[in-house]
Short mmCIF file of C-alpha atoms in Angstrom, two decimals:
data_model
loop_
_atom_site.label_atom_id
_atom_site.label_comp_id
_atom_site.label_asym_id
_atom_site.label_seq_id
_atom_site.Cartn_x
_atom_site.Cartn_y
_atom_site.Cartn_z
CA MET A 1 25.05 -8.83 -1.10
CA ALA A 2 21.75 -9.85 -0.97
CA VAL A 3 18.88 -7.71 -0.34
CA TRP A 4 15.79 -8.84 1.60
CA ALA A 5 12.36 -7.45 3.28
CA LEU A 6 10.17 -8.28 5.54
CA GLY A 7 6.68 -6.48 6.40
CA ILE A 8 3.45 -6.70 7.70
CA ASN A 9 0.79 -4.22 6.73
CA HIS A 10 -2.71 -2.37 6.18
CA THR A 11 -4.08 -5.83 3.87
CA THR A 12 -1.69 -8.58 5.51
CA ALA A 13 -2.97 -7.15 9.28
CA PRO A 14 -5.37 -5.81 11.37
CA VAL A 15 -4.54 -2.74 13.68
CA ASP A 16 -4.07 -4.82 16.60
CA ILE A 17 -1.56 -6.49 15.78
CA ARG A 18 0.36 -3.78 13.20
CA GLY A 19 0.49 -2.26 16.54
CA ARG A 20 2.39 -4.98 18.18
CA PHE A 21 5.08 -3.59 16.43
CA ALA A 22 5.41 -0.13 15.83
CA PHE A 23 8.40 0.98 16.43
CA ALA A 24 9.59 5.06 17.46
CA LEU A 25 11.47 6.56 15.14
CA ASP A 26 13.33 8.80 17.62
CA LYS A 27 14.14 5.20 19.80
CA ILE A 28 14.82 3.01 16.31
CA ALA A 29 19.15 2.78 16.61
CA PRO A 30 19.18 0.85 20.20
CA THR A 31 16.70 -1.14 17.56
CA LEU A 32 18.45 -1.27 13.99
CA GLN A 33 21.76 -2.51 16.75
CA SER A 34 19.49 -5.22 18.19
CA LEU A 35 18.17 -6.19 14.77
CA ARG A 36 22.16 -6.32 13.18
CA SER A 37 23.18 -8.43 16.17
CA THR A 38 20.83 -11.25 15.71
CA ILE A 39 21.03 -11.37 11.92
CA SER A 40 25.10 -11.23 13.05
CA GLY A 41 24.43 -14.94 14.02
CA VAL A 42 24.81 -15.20 10.33
CA HIS A 43 27.11 -12.56 8.64
CA SER A 44 29.97 -10.72 10.28
CA HIS A 45 28.03 -7.36 12.34
CA ALA A 46 29.95 -4.91 9.91
CA GLY A 47 28.75 -6.85 7.07
CA VAL A 48 24.92 -5.98 7.07
CA GLU A 49 22.52 -3.12 6.84
CA THR A 50 18.90 -2.57 8.57
CA ALA A 51 16.51 -0.52 8.13
CA ILE A 52 12.89 0.10 9.50
CA LEU A 53 9.73 1.77 8.35
CA SER A 54 6.87 1.77 11.28
CA THR A 55 3.84 3.86 10.20
CA CYS A 56 0.29 3.65 11.42
CA ASN A 57 -0.15 0.79 8.14
CA ARG A 58 2.81 -1.09 8.36
CA THR A 59 6.01 -2.33 9.31
CA GLU A 60 9.15 -2.49 7.41
CA ILE A 61 12.39 -4.20 7.95
CA TYR A 62 15.41 -3.98 5.27
CA CYS A 63 18.52 -5.37 5.39
CA ALA A 64 21.10 -6.25 2.91
CA ALA A 65 24.37 -8.86 3.56
CA GLN A 66 25.77 -11.62 1.92
CA GLU A 67 23.16 -14.07 2.83
CA PRO A 68 20.11 -13.19 2.86
CA ALA A 69 18.93 -13.75 7.55
CA LEU A 70 15.16 -14.35 6.89
CA ASP A 71 14.24 -16.98 9.49
CA HIS A 72 16.37 -15.22 11.62
CA THR A 73 14.82 -11.27 10.51
CA LEU A 74 11.48 -13.09 11.62
CA ARG A 75 12.08 -14.30 14.81
CA TRP A 76 13.39 -11.43 15.83
CA LEU A 77 10.11 -9.28 14.88
CA ALA A 78 8.17 -11.45 16.35
CA GLN A 79 10.27 -11.51 19.65
CA SER A 80 9.89 -7.91 19.26
CA GLY A 81 6.35 -7.89 19.55
CA ASP A 82 5.90 -11.27 22.03
CA LEU A 83 4.22 -12.81 19.47
CA PRO A 84 5.27 -16.74 18.11
CA ALA A 85 6.94 -16.55 15.13
CA ASP A 86 4.87 -19.36 13.84
CA ALA A 87 1.93 -17.01 14.36
CA LEU A 88 3.38 -14.17 13.05
CA LYS A 89 4.64 -15.68 9.87
CA HIS A 90 1.20 -15.54 8.58
CA TYR A 91 1.05 -11.76 8.67
CA THR A 92 4.55 -10.78 7.17
CA TYR A 93 5.36 -11.18 3.93
CA THR A 94 8.83 -11.63 2.74
CA LEU A 95 10.47 -10.65 -0.55
CA GLN A 96 14.21 -11.02 -2.24
CA ASN A 97 16.26 -9.14 -4.59
CA ASP A 98 14.56 -7.64 -7.36
CA LEU A 99 11.57 -8.20 -5.26
CA ALA A 100 12.67 -6.08 -2.16
CA ALA A 101 13.87 -3.70 -4.53
CA ARG A 102 10.23 -3.42 -6.05
CA HIS A 103 8.06 -3.47 -3.22
CA ALA A 104 10.50 -0.21 -1.86
CA PHE A 105 10.14 1.44 -5.27
CA ARG A 106 6.63 0.82 -5.14
CA VAL A 107 5.96 1.43 -1.25
CA ALA A 108 7.89 4.71 -1.58
CA SER A 109 6.05 6.10 -4.92
CA GLY A 110 2.75 5.72 -3.00
CA LEU A 111 1.07 2.66 -4.48
CA ASP A 112 0.48 0.09 -2.14
CA SER A 113 -0.23 2.82 0.24
CA MET A 114 -3.72 2.45 1.59
CA VAL A 115 -4.74 5.48 0.26
CA LEU A 116 -3.29 5.46 -3.73
CA GLY A 117 -0.77 7.95 -4.61
CA GLU A 118 -0.49 9.37 -0.65
CA ALA A 119 2.81 11.41 -0.73
CA GLN A 120 2.95 11.54 3.26
CA ILE A 121 5.04 8.19 3.06
CA LEU A 122 7.65 9.70 0.87
CA GLY A 123 8.76 11.50 3.88
CA GLN A 124 8.32 8.68 6.43
CA MET A 125 11.17 6.53 4.41
CA LYS A 126 13.30 9.46 4.04
CA ASN A 127 12.85 9.77 8.09
CA ALA A 128 13.25 6.10 8.53
CA VAL A 129 16.37 5.87 5.84
CA ARG A 130 17.90 8.96 7.97
CA ALA A 131 17.63 7.72 11.49
CA ALA A 132 19.21 4.11 10.00
CA GLU A 133 22.34 6.46 9.16
CA GLU A 134 22.32 8.37 11.86
CA ALA A 135 22.59 4.71 13.86
CA GLY A 136 25.27 3.39 11.80
CA SER A 137 23.16 0.87 10.54
CA LEU A 138 22.31 2.12 6.80
CA GLY A 139 25.70 1.16 4.23
CA THR A 140 25.91 1.50 0.43
CA THR A 141 24.20 -0.76 -0.51
CA LEU A 142 20.23 -0.48 1.23
CA ASN A 143 21.63 3.69 0.58
CA GLN A 144 21.46 2.54 -3.09
CA LEU A 145 17.72 1.10 -2.36
CA PHE A 146 16.29 3.76 -1.24
CA GLN A 147 17.74 6.34 -3.18
CA ARG A 148 17.03 4.99 -6.03
CA SER A 149 13.47 4.79 -4.90
CA PHE A 150 13.41 8.25 -4.22
CA ALA A 151 14.65 9.11 -8.04
CA VAL A 152 11.93 6.47 -8.98
CA ALA A 153 8.83 7.84 -6.38
CA LYS A 154 9.32 11.52 -7.70
CA GLU A 155 9.67 10.83 -12.21
CA VAL A 156 6.19 8.83 -11.00
CA ARG A 157 4.44 12.25 -9.23
CA SER A 158 5.76 14.58 -11.57
CA ALA A 159 5.34 11.69 -14.58
CA THR A 160 1.61 10.36 -14.08
CA GLU A 161 -1.49 11.32 -12.40
CA ILE A 162 -1.21 9.30 -9.78
CA GLY A 163 -2.16 11.77 -6.64
CA ALA A 164 -4.34 13.46 -8.61
CA HIS A 165 -7.54 12.01 -7.08
CA SER A 166 -6.42 10.70 -3.58
CA ILE A 167 -8.18 10.71 -0.19
CA SER A 168 -6.30 11.52 2.72
CA MET A 169 -6.86 10.08 6.25
CA ALA A 170 -7.51 13.81 6.88
CA ALA A 171 -9.86 14.43 4.13
CA ALA A 172 -11.95 10.59 4.54
CA ALA A 173 -12.42 11.65 8.52
CA VAL A 174 -14.26 14.96 7.71
CA ARG A 175 -16.12 13.28 5.24
CA LEU A 176 -17.68 10.79 7.78
CA ALA A 177 -18.18 13.71 10.15
CA GLY A 178 -20.19 15.20 8.13
CA GLN A 179 -22.58 12.59 7.61
CA LEU A 180 -23.40 12.57 11.39
CA PHE A 181 -23.41 16.22 11.64
CA GLU A 182 -25.27 17.93 9.71
CA ASP A 183 -22.94 21.00 9.93
CA LEU A 184 -19.65 21.62 11.16
CA THR A 185 -19.40 25.25 11.96
CA LYS A 186 -21.21 24.19 14.86
CA ILE A 187 -19.28 20.84 15.96
CA ARG A 188 -16.96 21.01 18.81
CA VAL A 189 -13.48 18.95 17.87
CA LEU A 190 -10.23 17.68 20.32
CA PHE A 191 -7.49 16.60 18.48
CA VAL A 192 -5.03 14.26 20.79
CA GLY A 193 -1.43 14.49 19.61
CA ALA A 194 0.97 16.98 17.90
CA GLY A 195 2.44 15.47 15.16
CA GLU A 196 1.97 15.07 10.85
CA MET A 197 -1.09 13.00 10.92
CA ILE A 198 -2.45 15.75 13.33
CA GLU A 199 -1.89 18.17 11.56
CA LEU A 200 -2.74 17.84 8.55
CA CYS A 201 -6.19 16.55 9.84
CA ALA A 202 -6.90 19.97 11.80
CA THR A 203 -6.38 21.68 8.66
CA HIS A 204 -8.81 19.85 6.36
CA PHE A 205 -11.24 20.48 10.15
CA ALA A 206 -10.05 23.78 9.77
CA ALA A 207 -11.26 24.64 6.69
CA LYS A 208 -14.54 23.78 7.41
CA GLN A 209 -14.70 26.57 10.89
CA PRO A 210 -16.00 24.19 13.44
CA ALA A 211 -17.46 26.09 16.31
CA HIS A 212 -14.08 25.23 18.75
CA ILE A 213 -10.61 22.96 18.42
CA THR A 214 -8.77 22.87 20.31
CA VAL A 215 -5.67 20.86 20.90
CA ALA A 216 -4.59 18.09 23.65
CA ASN A 217 -0.70 16.93 24.55
CA ARG A 218 1.85 16.04 26.47
CA THR A 219 4.04 18.63 25.69
CA LEU A 220 2.17 21.19 25.89
CA GLU A 221 4.81 23.66 24.37
CA ARG A 222 4.19 21.50 21.02
CA GLY A 223 0.28 21.42 21.46
CA GLU A 224 0.30 25.66 21.50
CA LYS A 225 2.99 25.49 18.56
CA LEU A 226 0.04 23.69 16.80
CA ALA A 227 -2.42 25.59 17.83
CA GLY A 228 -1.71 28.98 17.18
CA HIS A 229 -1.65 27.94 13.30
CA PHE A 230 -5.32 27.42 13.55
CA GLY A 231 -7.14 30.01 17.00
CA ALA A 232 -7.24 26.84 18.70
CA SER A 233 -6.75 26.36 22.78
CA THR A 234 -4.83 24.04 24.38
CA MET A 235 -5.21 21.48 27.06
CA ARG A 236 -2.63 18.66 28.27
CA LEU A 237 -2.86 15.09 28.22
CA ALA A 238 -3.45 14.52 32.20
CA ASP A 239 -6.89 16.74 31.91
CA LEU A 240 -8.61 14.86 28.98
CA PRO A 241 -10.71 12.15 30.91
CA ASP A 242 -12.41 16.12 32.57
CA HIS A 243 -12.45 17.62 29.01
CA LEU A 244 -13.80 14.62 26.62
CA HIS A 245 -17.90 15.79 27.17
CA GLU A 246 -17.02 18.99 26.08
CA TYR A 247 -16.37 17.79 22.26
CA ASP A 248 -18.48 16.52 19.23
CA ALA A 249 -15.64 14.67 17.74
CA ILE A 250 -12.01 13.44 18.89
CA ILE A 251 -9.48 12.47 16.54
CA SER A 252 -6.06 10.94 18.40
CA CYS A 253 -2.88 10.13 16.78
CA THR A 254 -0.23 9.58 19.14
CA ALA A 255 3.57 8.14 19.35
CA SER A 256 2.28 5.66 22.27
CA SER A 257 2.04 2.64 23.51
CA LEU A 258 -0.48 2.29 25.39
CA PRO A 259 -4.23 3.48 25.17
CA ILE A 260 -4.98 7.80 26.28
CA ILE A 261 -9.00 7.13 26.51
CA GLY A 262 -10.01 4.67 28.01
CA LEU A 263 -13.78 2.55 28.07
CA GLY A 264 -14.71 4.57 31.73
CA ALA A 265 -14.33 7.87 30.27
CA VAL A 266 -15.70 7.60 27.50
CA GLU A 267 -18.62 5.90 29.65
CA SER A 268 -18.90 8.80 31.68
CA ALA A 269 -18.38 12.03 28.75
CA LEU A 270 -21.76 10.40 27.31
CA LYS A 271 -23.62 10.10 30.92
CA LYS A 272 -22.83 13.67 31.22
CA ARG A 273 -23.33 15.06 27.35
CA LYS A 274 -27.02 13.19 28.05
CA ARG A 275 -26.49 10.77 25.00
CA ARG A 276 -25.12 13.31 22.90
CA PRO A 277 -23.28 10.95 19.83
CA ILE A 278 -19.70 11.83 19.55
CA PHE A 279 -17.88 10.28 16.78
CA MET A 280 -14.46 9.91 17.16
CA VAL A 281 -11.14 7.91 14.62
CA ASP A 282 -7.78 6.66 15.81
CA LEU A 283 -5.37 7.12 13.43
CA ALA A 284 -2.64 5.82 16.07
CA VAL A 285 -1.17 2.21 15.59
CA PRO A 286 -0.71 0.63 18.76
CA ARG A 287 -4.76 2.29 19.94
CA ASP A 288 -4.96 5.21 21.38
CA ILE A 289 -8.37 4.25 22.41
CA GLU A 290 -9.36 1.54 24.09
CA ALA A 291 -11.44 -0.99 21.39
CA GLU A 292 -14.25 -2.20 23.17
CA VAL A 293 -14.69 1.87 23.35
CA LYS A 294 -17.08 1.20 19.95
CA ASN A 295 -19.48 -1.24 21.24
CA LEU A 296 -21.35 1.63 23.41
CA GLY A 297 -24.47 3.66 22.09
CA ASP A 298 -23.81 7.26 20.20
CA ILE A 299 -20.03 6.49 20.29
CA TYR A 300 -18.94 6.28 16.81
CA LEU A 301 -15.28 5.81 16.18
CA TYR A 302 -13.47 5.03 13.01
CA THR A 303 -9.70 3.58 12.61
CA VAL A 304 -7.15 4.11 9.65
CA ASP A 305 -8.52 0.42 8.83
CA ASP A 306 -12.06 1.80 9.15
CA LEU A 307 -11.48 3.95 7.10
CA ALA A 308 -10.43 1.58 4.02
CA HIS A 309 -13.58 2.07 2.71
CA VAL A 310 -13.91 5.72 2.28
CA VAL A 311 -9.89 5.85 0.96
CA LYS A 312 -10.66 3.95 -1.99
CA ALA A 313 -13.09 5.94 -3.35
CA GLY A 314 -11.82 7.49 -7.13
CA GLN A 315 -9.40 4.42 -7.73
CA GLU A 316 -10.79 3.29 -10.74
CA GLN A 317 -9.76 6.93 -12.09
CA ARG A 318 -6.02 6.50 -11.45
CA GLN A 319 -5.66 2.90 -13.23
CA ALA A 320 -4.06 3.90 -15.58
CA ALA A 321 -1.47 5.69 -13.83
CA VAL A 322 -1.33 3.05 -11.50
CA VAL A 323 0.11 1.53 -15.20
CA GLN A 324 2.18 4.16 -16.00
CA ALA A 325 3.78 4.20 -13.09
CA GLU A 326 4.42 0.42 -12.93
CA THR A 327 6.27 0.97 -16.09
CA ILE A 328 8.80 3.53 -13.82
CA ILE A 329 9.28 1.15 -11.38
CA ASP A 330 10.21 -1.95 -13.48
CA ALA A 331 13.25 0.88 -15.21
CA GLY A 332 13.97 1.26 -11.67
CA VAL A 333 14.42 -2.00 -10.76
CA GLN A 334 16.18 -3.13 -13.74
CA ARG A 335 18.71 0.21 -13.18
CA PHE A 336 19.47 -1.36 -9.68
CA MET A 337 20.02 -5.15 -10.31
CA HIS A 338 22.44 -3.88 -12.78
CA TRP A 339 24.03 -1.67 -10.34
CA MET A 340 23.46 -5.33 -8.36
CA ASP A 341 24.89 -7.15 -10.82
CA GLN A 342 28.67 -5.05 -11.31
CA ARG A 343 29.21 -4.80 -7.73
CA ALA A 344 29.00 -8.90 -7.64
CA PRO A 345 32.32 -10.38 -6.61
CA GLU A 346 32.91 -13.24 -9.27
CA GLY A 347 31.36 -11.86 -12.78
CA GLY A 348 31.30 -8.36 -11.32
CA ALA A 349 32.48 -5.54 -13.17
CA VAL A 350 33.40 -3.17 -10.06
CA PRO A 351 36.22 -6.53 -8.89
CA LEU A 352 38.10 -6.10 -13.16
CA ILE A 353 37.49 -1.15 -12.90
CA GLN A 354 39.20 -1.73 -9.80
CA GLN A 355 42.68 -3.50 -10.58
CA ILE A 356 42.66 -1.65 -13.62
CA ASN A 357 43.01 1.20 -11.49
CA ALA A 358 45.46 0.13 -9.13
CA GLN A 359 47.70 -1.47 -12.73
CA ALA A 360 47.11 2.29 -14.31
CA ASP A 361 48.57 3.62 -10.61
CA VAL A 362 51.27 1.18 -11.05
CA TRP A 363 52.34 2.51 -14.45
CA ARG A 364 51.76 6.12 -13.39
CA ALA A 365 54.17 6.07 -10.90
CA LEU A 366 56.56 4.36 -12.57
CA GLU A 367 56.70 6.82 -14.76
CA ILE A 368 56.34 9.50 -12.74
CA GLU A 369 59.75 9.36 -11.21
CA ARG A 370 61.00 8.05 -13.80
CA ALA A 371 60.47 11.59 -15.12
CA LYS A 372 61.97 13.48 -11.99
CA LYS A 373 65.18 11.82 -12.09
CA ARG A 374 65.86 13.41 -15.60
CA LEU A 375 64.41 16.55 -14.50
CA ALA A 376 66.87 15.83 -11.76
CA LYS A 377 69.72 15.62 -14.05
CA GLY A 378 69.08 18.73 -15.95
CA GLU A 379 67.17 17.46 -19.51
CA ASP A 380 64.50 19.54 -21.17
CA MET A 381 61.44 19.41 -19.47
CA ASP A 382 59.60 19.13 -23.20
CA ALA A 383 61.92 15.89 -23.64
CA VAL A 384 60.85 14.58 -20.20
CA LEU A 385 57.17 15.18 -20.56
CA ASP A 386 57.13 13.99 -24.31
CA ALA A 387 59.56 10.85 -22.70
CA LEU A 388 56.68 10.18 -19.51
CA THR A 389 53.20 10.40 -22.68
CA ARG A 390 55.27 8.12 -24.73
CA GLY A 391 56.16 5.83 -21.86
CA LEU A 392 53.10 5.56 -20.22
CA SER A 393 50.92 5.44 -23.52
CA GLN A 394 52.67 2.61 -24.51
CA LYS A 395 51.84 0.74 -21.20
CA ILE A 396 48.55 1.31 -21.54
CA LEU A 397 48.42 -0.12 -25.34
CA HIS A 398 50.86 -3.34 -25.27
CA GLY A 399 48.26 -5.80 -24.61
CA THR A 400 46.01 -4.52 -26.42
CA MET A 401 48.82 -4.02 -29.32
CA ALA A 402 49.45 -8.09 -28.47
CA GLU A 403 45.97 -8.96 -28.43
CA LEU A 404 45.39 -7.82 -32.18
CA HIS A 405 48.33 -10.45 -33.80
CA ALA A 406 47.45 -13.07 -31.51
CA GLY A 407 45.11 -15.78 -32.63
CA ASP A 408 43.45 -17.31 -35.99
CA ALA A 409 41.70 -14.39 -38.46
CA GLN A 410 37.91 -14.58 -35.83
CA ALA A 411 39.86 -13.44 -32.85
CA ARG A 412 41.39 -11.41 -34.57
CA ALA A 413 38.39 -9.52 -36.16
CA GLN A 414 36.70 -9.45 -32.24
CA THR A 415 39.22 -7.75 -30.91
CA ALA A 416 39.79 -5.16 -33.47
CA ASP A 417 36.02 -5.05 -33.10
CA MET A 418 36.44 -4.27 -29.29
CA VAL A 419 39.83 -2.23 -29.26
CA SER A 420 38.06 -0.11 -31.80
CA ARG A 421 34.90 0.33 -28.92
CA LEU A 422 36.69 1.32 -26.48
CA PHE A 423 39.67 2.99 -27.97
CA LEU A 424 37.72 5.01 -30.82
CA ARG A 425 34.22 5.80 -29.09
CA SER A 426 34.24 9.05 -30.10
CA GLN A 427 35.10 8.69 -33.79
CA ARG A 428 31.98 6.29 -33.44
CA GLY A 429 29.54 8.63 -33.08
CA GLY A 430 28.65 6.40 -29.66
CA GLY A 431 30.09 9.15 -27.08
CA ASN A 432 32.16 12.92 -26.75
CA GLY A 433 35.17 11.47 -26.59
CA HIS A 434 35.07 12.71 -22.94
CA GLN A 435 35.48 8.80 -19.85
CA SER A 436 32.14 8.76 -17.57
CA GLY A 437 32.80 8.52 -14.28
CA LEU A 438 31.07 4.71 -12.25
#
């Protein structure tokens, strides 16, 4: 199997480009099937594995099939975002086999994030894998890739200080708000959305004890549940335009495909506020707040990309941890590629193991059948069992014994060394005598 990844992220594409290729997790099943059908133009549908990781900072497609189909994958992604493939290619990166595995491991470990060492990406990756599994597009190869990436990420976080000095997007937003407002306890804060990122932001802002917090969400019940954690009030999204002027800080992150806070609504709010400033953070991809809002006087609007220079603070302190993490990732990549090599049709160990197991089953069936006939004739149980084990041992060892007597002295010596390692491992101190599974 070949493994490949194609993606765009915060280092290769601006937020407006990334927004065109954002995929909602709750609608990912038909998207994955569409991707599989496209790649099936090269391979049989059953042999194609796909998964999509889509966050505010990246959209990445992971695939596995008999042969890579990078061009088909690029054309499919370009079509989904209504952009010519040649234009999209300038924003993307493509990786195959060990490089794809290394990238997945680095992403899971937080080494490829805007916030170095952030932990949220691991949960997002697990959700993406779960969605692919439920959609029936996750096969053995991609499952191994992702499960190993989770294991590597766990080892990186437990063995290094990679996340010790991490500044999250939420913390960065609070820091920027503190630069605009002298006293955060006097401001009114509006959170638009009720997802994981908004909950994280609300937690950071609530710690500063602002004068008032409101949660606006399309589903009022979900908004009320989040608001209950912070003693906040709630609002329907439809009521936003009439109440924007009441808030000093607005943080938005929804899954809407179109902006929900427009230029006109913000202009109206500024007039009602008599030009008092509004601090706005748009963490959504695609945007929740129209880009033109940034040009208004007394509006301080930040997107996920605008927060990049803030969250990079303290990265120098983590470089030693990065070196440690990369070493762990290198070892993980080697283990994954070794697993891939074992499964290769030519030269791989798996087909040979399957043949050996099949032959052993045939020998075992023959000896069991022979033993049953002898027992049916009334022969002694101990004698039958002794004959069964002798017969099975002879069949297993026949080829080995023949090879030990064949060839010249050098060939026999090499065979003897191999046989010794295979059959006398426990006596040689190389193991505990128990057979390990594959």
